[in-house]
PDB file of C-alpha atoms in Angstrom:
ATOM      1  CA  MET A  10       7.750  15.072  15.322  1.00 57.00           C
ATOM      2  CA  ASN A  11       4.070  14.097  16.368  1.00 68.00           C
ATOM      3  CA  LYS A  12       1.773  12.050  13.742  1.00 67.00           C
ATOM      4  CA  PHE A  13      -0.611  15.088  13.126  1.00 70.00           C
ATOM      5  CA  ALA A  14       2.372  17.554  12.771  1.00 74.00           C
ATOM      6  CA  LEU A  15       3.961  15.069  10.230  1.00 69.00           C
ATOM      7  CA  TYR A  16       0.518  14.195   8.354  1.00 67.00           C
ATOM      8  CA  LEU A  17      -0.115  18.232   8.259  1.00 68.00           C
ATOM      9  CA  LYS A  18       3.365  18.680   6.985  1.00 72.00           C
ATOM     10  CA  ASN A  19       2.450  15.963   4.011  1.00 68.00           C
ATOM     11  CA  THR A  20      -0.966  17.051   3.132  1.00 69.00           C
ATOM     12  CA  GLY A  21      -1.146  20.780   3.661  1.00 75.00           C
ATOM     13  CA  LEU A  22      -3.703  22.624   5.879  1.00 78.00           C
ATOM     14  CA  LYS A  23      -6.383  22.769   3.306  1.00 78.00           C
ATOM     15  CA  THR A  24      -6.673  18.815   2.779  1.00 74.00           C
ATOM     16  CA  THR A  25      -6.168  18.179   6.380  1.00 73.00           C
ATOM     17  CA  LEU A  26      -9.140  20.021   7.388  1.00 77.00           C
ATOM     18  CA  LYS A  27     -11.154  18.685   4.535  1.00 77.00           C
ATOM     19  CA  ARG A  28     -10.293  15.162   5.426  1.00 72.00           C
ATOM     20  CA  SER A  29     -10.774  15.734   9.181  1.00 74.00           C
ATOM     21  CA  VAL A  30     -14.546  16.839   8.502  1.00 76.00           C
ATOM     22  CA  HIS A  31     -14.952  14.069   5.913  1.00 69.00           C
ATOM     23  CA  VAL A  32     -13.850  11.122   8.948  1.00 70.00           C
ATOM     24  CA  ALA A  33     -15.914  13.132  11.456  1.00 74.00           C
ATOM     25  CA  LEU A  34     -19.052  12.715   8.763  1.00 71.00           C
ATOM     26  CA  LYS A  35     -17.799   9.115   8.124  1.00 67.00           C
ATOM     27  CA  ARG A  36     -17.999   8.293  12.019  1.00 71.00           C
ATOM     28  CA  SER A  37     -21.190  10.063  12.786  1.00 71.00           C
ATOM     29  CA  GLY A  38     -22.763   7.859   9.817  1.00 68.00           C
ATOM     30  CA  LEU A  39     -24.052  10.768   7.843  1.00 72.00           C
ATOM     31  CA  ILE A  40     -21.721   9.438   4.693  1.00 71.00           C
ATOM     32  CA  ALA A  41     -20.279   6.221   3.912  1.00 71.00           C
ATOM     33  CA  SER A  42     -17.396   4.991   2.145  1.00 70.00           C
ATOM     34  CA  THR A  43     -16.856   2.112  -0.089  1.00 77.00           C
ATOM     35  CA  THR A  44     -14.063  -0.387  -0.020  1.00 77.00           C
ATOM     36  CA  LEU A  45     -13.168  -2.119  -3.115  1.00 76.00           C
ATOM     37  CA  LEU A  46     -11.729  -5.835  -2.740  1.00 77.00           C
ATOM     38  CA  MET A  47      -9.799  -6.385  -5.869  1.00 82.00           C
ATOM     39  CA  LYS A  48      -7.634  -9.306  -7.024  1.00 83.00           C
ATOM     40  CA  THR A  49      -5.385 -10.348  -9.944  1.00 82.00           C
ATOM     41  CA  GLU A  50      -5.519 -13.056 -12.373  1.00 78.00           C
ATOM     42  CA  PRO A  51      -2.568 -15.494 -11.789  1.00 76.00           C
ATOM     43  CA  VAL A  52       0.408 -13.601 -12.767  1.00 79.00           C
ATOM     44  CA  GLN A  53       3.571 -14.645 -14.298  1.00 82.00           C
ATOM     45  CA  LYS A  54       6.627 -13.205 -12.485  1.00 84.00           C
ATOM     46  CA  THR A  55       8.987 -11.697 -14.733  1.00 83.00           C
ATOM     47  CA  PRO A  56      11.935  -9.250 -14.047  1.00 84.00           C
ATOM     48  CA  ILE A  57      11.157  -5.705 -14.126  1.00 85.00           C
ATOM     49  CA  GLU A  58      13.385  -2.704 -15.110  1.00 88.00           C
ATOM     50  CA  LYS A  59      14.985  -0.496 -12.530  1.00 90.00           C
ATOM     51  CA  LYS A  60      13.235   2.608 -11.644  1.00 89.00           C
ATOM     52  CA  PHE A  61      13.756   3.092  -8.084  1.00 90.00           C
ATOM     53  CA  ASP A  62      16.081   1.713  -5.447  1.00 96.00           C
ATOM     54  CA  VAL A  63      14.097  -0.852  -3.532  1.00 97.00           C
ATOM     55  CA  GLN A  64      14.930  -2.331  -0.396  1.00 97.00           C
ATOM     56  CA  LEU A  65      13.046  -4.565   2.133  1.00 97.00           C
ATOM     57  CA  LEU A  66      12.562  -3.149   5.568  1.00 97.00           C
ATOM     58  CA  ASP A  67      15.135  -3.830   8.055  1.00 97.00           C
ATOM     59  CA  LYS A  68      15.948  -3.127  11.517  1.00 97.00           C
ATOM     60  CA  ASN A  69      18.371  -0.224  10.339  1.00 97.00           C
ATOM     61  CA  ARG A  70      15.072   1.391   8.375  1.00 97.00           C
ATOM     62  CA  ALA A  71      12.802   0.779  11.488  1.00 96.00           C
ATOM     63  CA  ALA A  72      12.671   4.128  12.979  1.00 95.00           C
ATOM     64  CA  GLU A  73      12.738   6.015   9.799  1.00 95.00           C
ATOM     65  CA  PHE A  74       9.559   3.481   8.740  1.00 95.00           C
ATOM     66  CA  ASP A  75       7.837   4.312  12.104  1.00 93.00           C
ATOM     67  CA  GLN A  76       8.173   7.901  11.385  1.00 91.00           C
ATOM     68  CA  MET A  77       6.549   7.987   7.866  1.00 88.00           C
ATOM     69  CA  LYS A  78       4.464   5.159   7.652  1.00 82.00           C
ATOM     70  CA  PHE A  79       1.249   6.951   7.852  1.00 81.00           C
ATOM     71  CA  PHE A  80      -0.908   4.082   8.958  1.00 83.00           C
ATOM     72  CA  THR A  81      -1.134   3.828  12.800  1.00 82.00           C
ATOM     73  CA  HIS A  82      -2.114   0.115  12.939  1.00 83.00           C
ATOM     74  CA  ILE A  83       1.025  -0.825  11.723  1.00 89.00           C
ATOM     75  CA  SER A  84       4.834  -0.861  13.076  1.00 93.00           C
ATOM     76  CA  ALA A  85       8.066  -1.764  12.145  1.00 95.00           C
ATOM     77  CA  GLU A  86       8.675  -4.233  15.023  1.00 95.00           C
ATOM     78  CA  GLN A  87       5.636  -6.169  14.471  1.00 94.00           C
ATOM     79  CA  LEU A  88       6.364  -6.296  10.589  1.00 95.00           C
ATOM     80  CA  LEU A  89       9.799  -7.356  11.232  1.00 96.00           C
ATOM     81  CA  THR A  90       8.807 -10.352  13.236  1.00 96.00           C
ATOM     82  CA  ASP A  91       5.990 -11.601  10.527  1.00 95.00           C
ATOM     83  CA  GLN A  92       7.785 -14.352   8.691  1.00 94.00           C
ATOM     84  CA  HIS A  93       4.587 -14.110   6.147  1.00 94.00           C
ATOM     85  CA  CYS A  94       4.975 -10.333   5.439  1.00 95.00           C
ATOM     86  CA  ARG A  95       7.210  -8.330   3.313  1.00 96.00           C
ATOM     87  CA  VAL A  96       7.658  -4.470   3.372  1.00 97.00           C
ATOM     88  CA  TYR A  97       9.204  -3.072   0.006  1.00 97.00           C
ATOM     89  CA  LEU A  98      10.544   0.623   0.427  1.00 98.00           C
ATOM     90  CA  ALA A  99      11.205   2.869  -2.381  1.00 97.00           C
ATOM     91  CA  ILE A 100      14.668   4.518  -1.435  1.00 97.00           C
ATOM     92  CA  ILE A 101      15.133   8.070  -3.340  1.00 96.00           C
ATOM     93  CA  ASP A 102      18.290  10.083  -2.078  1.00 94.00           C
ATOM     94  CA  GLY A 103      18.557   8.029   0.726  1.00 95.00           C
ATOM     95  CA  ASN A 104      15.387   8.343   2.483  1.00 95.00           C
ATOM     96  CA  ILE A 105      11.964   6.347   2.369  1.00 96.00           C
ATOM     97  CA  ALA A 106      10.122   7.764  -0.442  1.00 96.00           C
ATOM     98  CA  GLY A 107       7.322   4.839   0.012  1.00 96.00           C
ATOM     99  CA  TYR A 108       6.445   1.833   0.634  1.00 96.00           C
ATOM    100  CA  THR A 109       3.782  -1.498  -0.127  1.00 95.00           C
ATOM    101  CA  MET A 110       3.678  -4.355   2.269  1.00 95.00           C
ATOM    102  CA  SER A 111       2.867  -7.949   0.960  1.00 95.00           C
ATOM    103  CA  GLU A 112       1.556 -10.832   3.050  1.00 94.00           C
ATOM    104  CA  PHE A 113       1.035 -14.424   2.215  1.00 94.00           C
ATOM    105  CA  ASP A 114       0.147 -17.767   3.628  1.00 91.00           C
ATOM    106  CA  LYS A 115      -1.820 -16.255   6.801  1.00 91.00           C
ATOM    107  CA  GLN A 116      -5.082 -15.164   8.082  1.00 89.00           C
ATOM    108  CA  LYS A 117      -5.076 -11.590   6.760  1.00 86.00           C
ATOM    109  CA  GLU A 118      -6.402  -8.742   9.302  1.00 82.00           C
ATOM    110  CA  ILE A 119      -7.748  -6.215   7.216  1.00 78.00           C
ATOM    111  CA  HIS A 120      -8.032  -3.090   9.171  1.00 69.00           C
ATOM    112  CA  ASN A 121     -11.390  -2.297  10.223  1.00 68.00           C
ATOM    113  CA  LEU A 122     -13.097  -4.846   7.737  1.00 72.00           C
ATOM    114  CA  GLY A 123     -12.583  -8.139   9.301  1.00 78.00           C
ATOM    115  CA  THR A 124     -10.242 -11.206   8.139  1.00 85.00           C
ATOM    116  CA  PHE A 125      -9.521 -12.709   4.969  1.00 83.00           C
ATOM    117  CA  LEU A 126      -7.692 -16.297   4.578  1.00 89.00           C
ATOM    118  CA  LEU A 127      -4.929 -16.323   2.395  1.00 91.00           C
ATOM    119  CA  LYS A 128      -4.486 -20.036   0.813  1.00 91.00           C
ATOM    120  CA  LYS A 129      -1.260 -21.197  -0.760  1.00 92.00           C
ATOM    121  CA  GLY A 130      -0.067 -19.293  -3.498  1.00 92.00           C
ATOM    122  CA  GLU A 131      -2.259 -16.237  -2.782  1.00 93.00           C
ATOM    123  CA  GLY A 132      -0.963 -12.722  -0.994  1.00 93.00           C
ATOM    124  CA  TRP A 133      -2.297  -9.720   0.026  1.00 93.00           C
ATOM    125  CA  ILE A 134      -0.735  -6.379  -1.359  1.00 93.00           C
ATOM    126  CA  GLY A 135      -1.147  -3.447   0.990  1.00 89.00           C
ATOM    127  CA  PRO A 136      -1.230  -0.920   2.551  1.00 90.00           C
ATOM    128  CA  SER A 137       0.784   1.486   0.611  1.00 92.00           C
ATOM    129  CA  PHE A 138       1.760   4.639   0.782  1.00 93.00           C
ATOM    130  CA  VAL A 139       4.062   7.508  -0.716  1.00 94.00           C
ATOM    131  CA  ASP A 140       5.376  10.749   0.970  1.00 93.00           C
ATOM    132  CA  ALA A 141       3.602  13.308  -0.413  1.00 90.00           C
ATOM    133  CA  ALA A 142       6.756  14.975  -1.653  1.00 92.00           C
ATOM    134  CA  PHE A 143       7.529  12.194  -4.028  1.00 93.00           C
ATOM    135  CA  ARG A 144       4.038  11.621  -5.527  1.00 91.00           C
ATOM    136  CA  SER A 145       3.290  11.472  -9.201  1.00 90.00           C
ATOM    137  CA  ARG A 146       6.453   9.867  -9.963  1.00 92.00           C
ATOM    138  CA  GLY A 147       4.867   6.193 -10.513  1.00 90.00           C
ATOM    139  CA  ILE A 148       6.549   4.908  -7.158  1.00 94.00           C
ATOM    140  CA  HIS A 149       3.453   3.451  -5.879  1.00 91.00           C
ATOM    141  CA  THR A 150       2.853   1.461  -9.126  1.00 90.00           C
ATOM    142  CA  TYR A 151       6.394   0.408  -9.463  1.00 93.00           C
ATOM    143  CA  LEU A 152       6.542  -0.958  -5.697  1.00 94.00           C
ATOM    144  CA  ILE A 153       3.353  -2.889  -6.338  1.00 91.00           C
ATOM    145  CA  ARG A 154       4.861  -4.329  -9.531  1.00 90.00           C
ATOM    146  CA  TYR A 155       8.067  -5.213  -7.820  1.00 93.00           C
ATOM    147  CA  ALA A 156       6.189  -6.882  -5.021  1.00 93.00           C
ATOM    148  CA  MET A 157       4.254  -8.788  -7.459  1.00 91.00           C
ATOM    149  CA  ASN A 158       7.320  -9.794  -9.228  1.00 91.00           C
ATOM    150  CA  ASP A 159       9.263 -10.775  -6.429  1.00 92.00           C
ATOM    151  CA  PRO A 160      11.030 -14.184  -7.185  1.00 91.00           C
ATOM    152  CA  ASP A 161      11.299 -14.932  -3.352  1.00 91.00           C
ATOM    153  CA  LEU A 162       7.662 -14.709  -2.595  1.00 91.00           C
ATOM    154  CA  PRO A 163       5.896 -17.551  -2.948  1.00 91.00           C
ATOM    155  CA  VAL A 164       2.645 -16.071  -4.444  1.00 92.00           C
ATOM    156  CA  THR A 165       0.787 -15.994  -8.046  1.00 88.00           C
ATOM    157  CA  GLN A 166      -2.366 -14.421  -7.241  1.00 90.00           C
ATOM    158  CA  PHE A 167      -2.980 -11.053  -5.172  1.00 91.00           C
ATOM    159  CA  TYR A 168      -5.463  -9.546  -3.218  1.00 90.00           C
ATOM    160  CA  THR A 169      -6.151  -6.096  -2.077  1.00 89.00           C
ATOM    161  CA  ALA A 170      -8.375  -3.510  -0.822  1.00 85.00           C
ATOM    162  CA  ILE A 171      -8.777   0.220  -1.614  1.00 85.00           C
ATOM    163  CA  ASN A 172     -10.896   2.907  -0.765  1.00 82.00           C
ATOM    164  CA  LYS A 173     -12.994   3.652  -3.762  1.00 82.00           C
ATOM    165  CA  GLU A 174     -12.389   7.287  -3.392  1.00 82.00           C
ATOM    166  CA  ASN A 175      -8.720   6.928  -3.655  1.00 83.00           C
ATOM    167  CA  ILE A 176      -8.639   7.164  -7.498  1.00 83.00           C
ATOM    168  CA  PRO A 177      -4.644   7.304  -7.665  1.00 83.00           C
ATOM    169  CA  SER A 178      -4.395   4.176  -5.659  1.00 83.00           C
ATOM    170  CA  VAL A 179      -7.240   2.301  -7.713  1.00 82.00           C
ATOM    171  CA  ARG A 180      -5.719   3.333 -10.971  1.00 82.00           C
ATOM    172  CA  SER A 181      -2.210   2.030  -9.618  1.00 80.00           C
ATOM    173  CA  PHE A 182      -3.773  -1.595  -9.209  1.00 80.00           C
ATOM    174  CA  LEU A 183      -6.005  -1.575 -12.389  1.00 80.00           C
ATOM    175  CA  CYS A 184      -2.644  -0.992 -14.480  1.00 79.00           C
ATOM    176  CA  LEU A 185      -1.517  -3.930 -12.642  1.00 75.00           C
ATOM    177  CA  LEU A 186      -3.835  -6.609 -13.508  1.00 65.00           C
ATOM    178  CA  TYR A 187      -6.233  -5.889 -11.000  1.00 65.00           C
ATOM    179  CA  THR A 188      -9.695  -6.357 -11.246  1.00 59.00           C
ATOM    180  CA  SER A 189     -12.573  -4.729  -9.917  1.00 54.00           C
ATOM    181  CA  PRO A 190     -16.496  -5.369  -9.636  1.00 46.00           C
ATOM    182  CA  SER A 191     -16.993  -2.068 -11.485  1.00 44.00           C
ATOM    183  CA  PRO A 192     -15.552  -0.795 -14.515  1.00 43.00           C
ATOM    184  CA  ARG A 193     -12.780   1.874 -14.280  1.00 40.00           C
ATOM    185  CA  ASP A 194     -10.586   4.594 -16.503  1.00 40.00           C
ATOM    186  CA  THR A 195      -7.352   2.879 -16.810  1.00 38.00           C
ATOM    187  CA  GLU A 196      -6.324   4.993 -19.768  1.00 41.00           C
ATOM    188  CA  ARG A 197      -3.889   6.583 -17.809  1.00 39.00           C
ATOM    189  CA  CYS A 198      -1.659   3.494 -16.998  1.00 41.00           C
TER     190      CYS A 198
END
């Protein structure tokens, strides 16, 4: 299935058309978007209660990941060869329901924004994605919490960048001790 058909299947025709117009307006300069750069205070790693099966991306799941990944600037092959990157997969009924990435000890390329130097003990969370069929189950927040508490990840402070209009994603990160330059409603954490 090509990428557009998969996107259309996951988001529906109305949302696809609305987003297409929005992207066209942004590219033409008629509207602007705001990206929030968020960070955590240093975190104390603690075990978390198991809610979903989580696996690291491996070559056995590479093709499935590449079909559902949503973001075109990443590929399983590239991620599997990066020693400073981990991809956490939420597995439900044997399928990838969503994922989040964590990167550390590297010059992080932020898609369409530039680079960010991750010093020792610092990490980047994202991109993250949950398939539309599995949304509103807490998978996004769980995956981020899982990555932040990975005892094998040499990171205690995390950064991320999120489109300000992606309210569910912003809420997930704020629920997990991220701070933002502007106050946000976190009562649904």
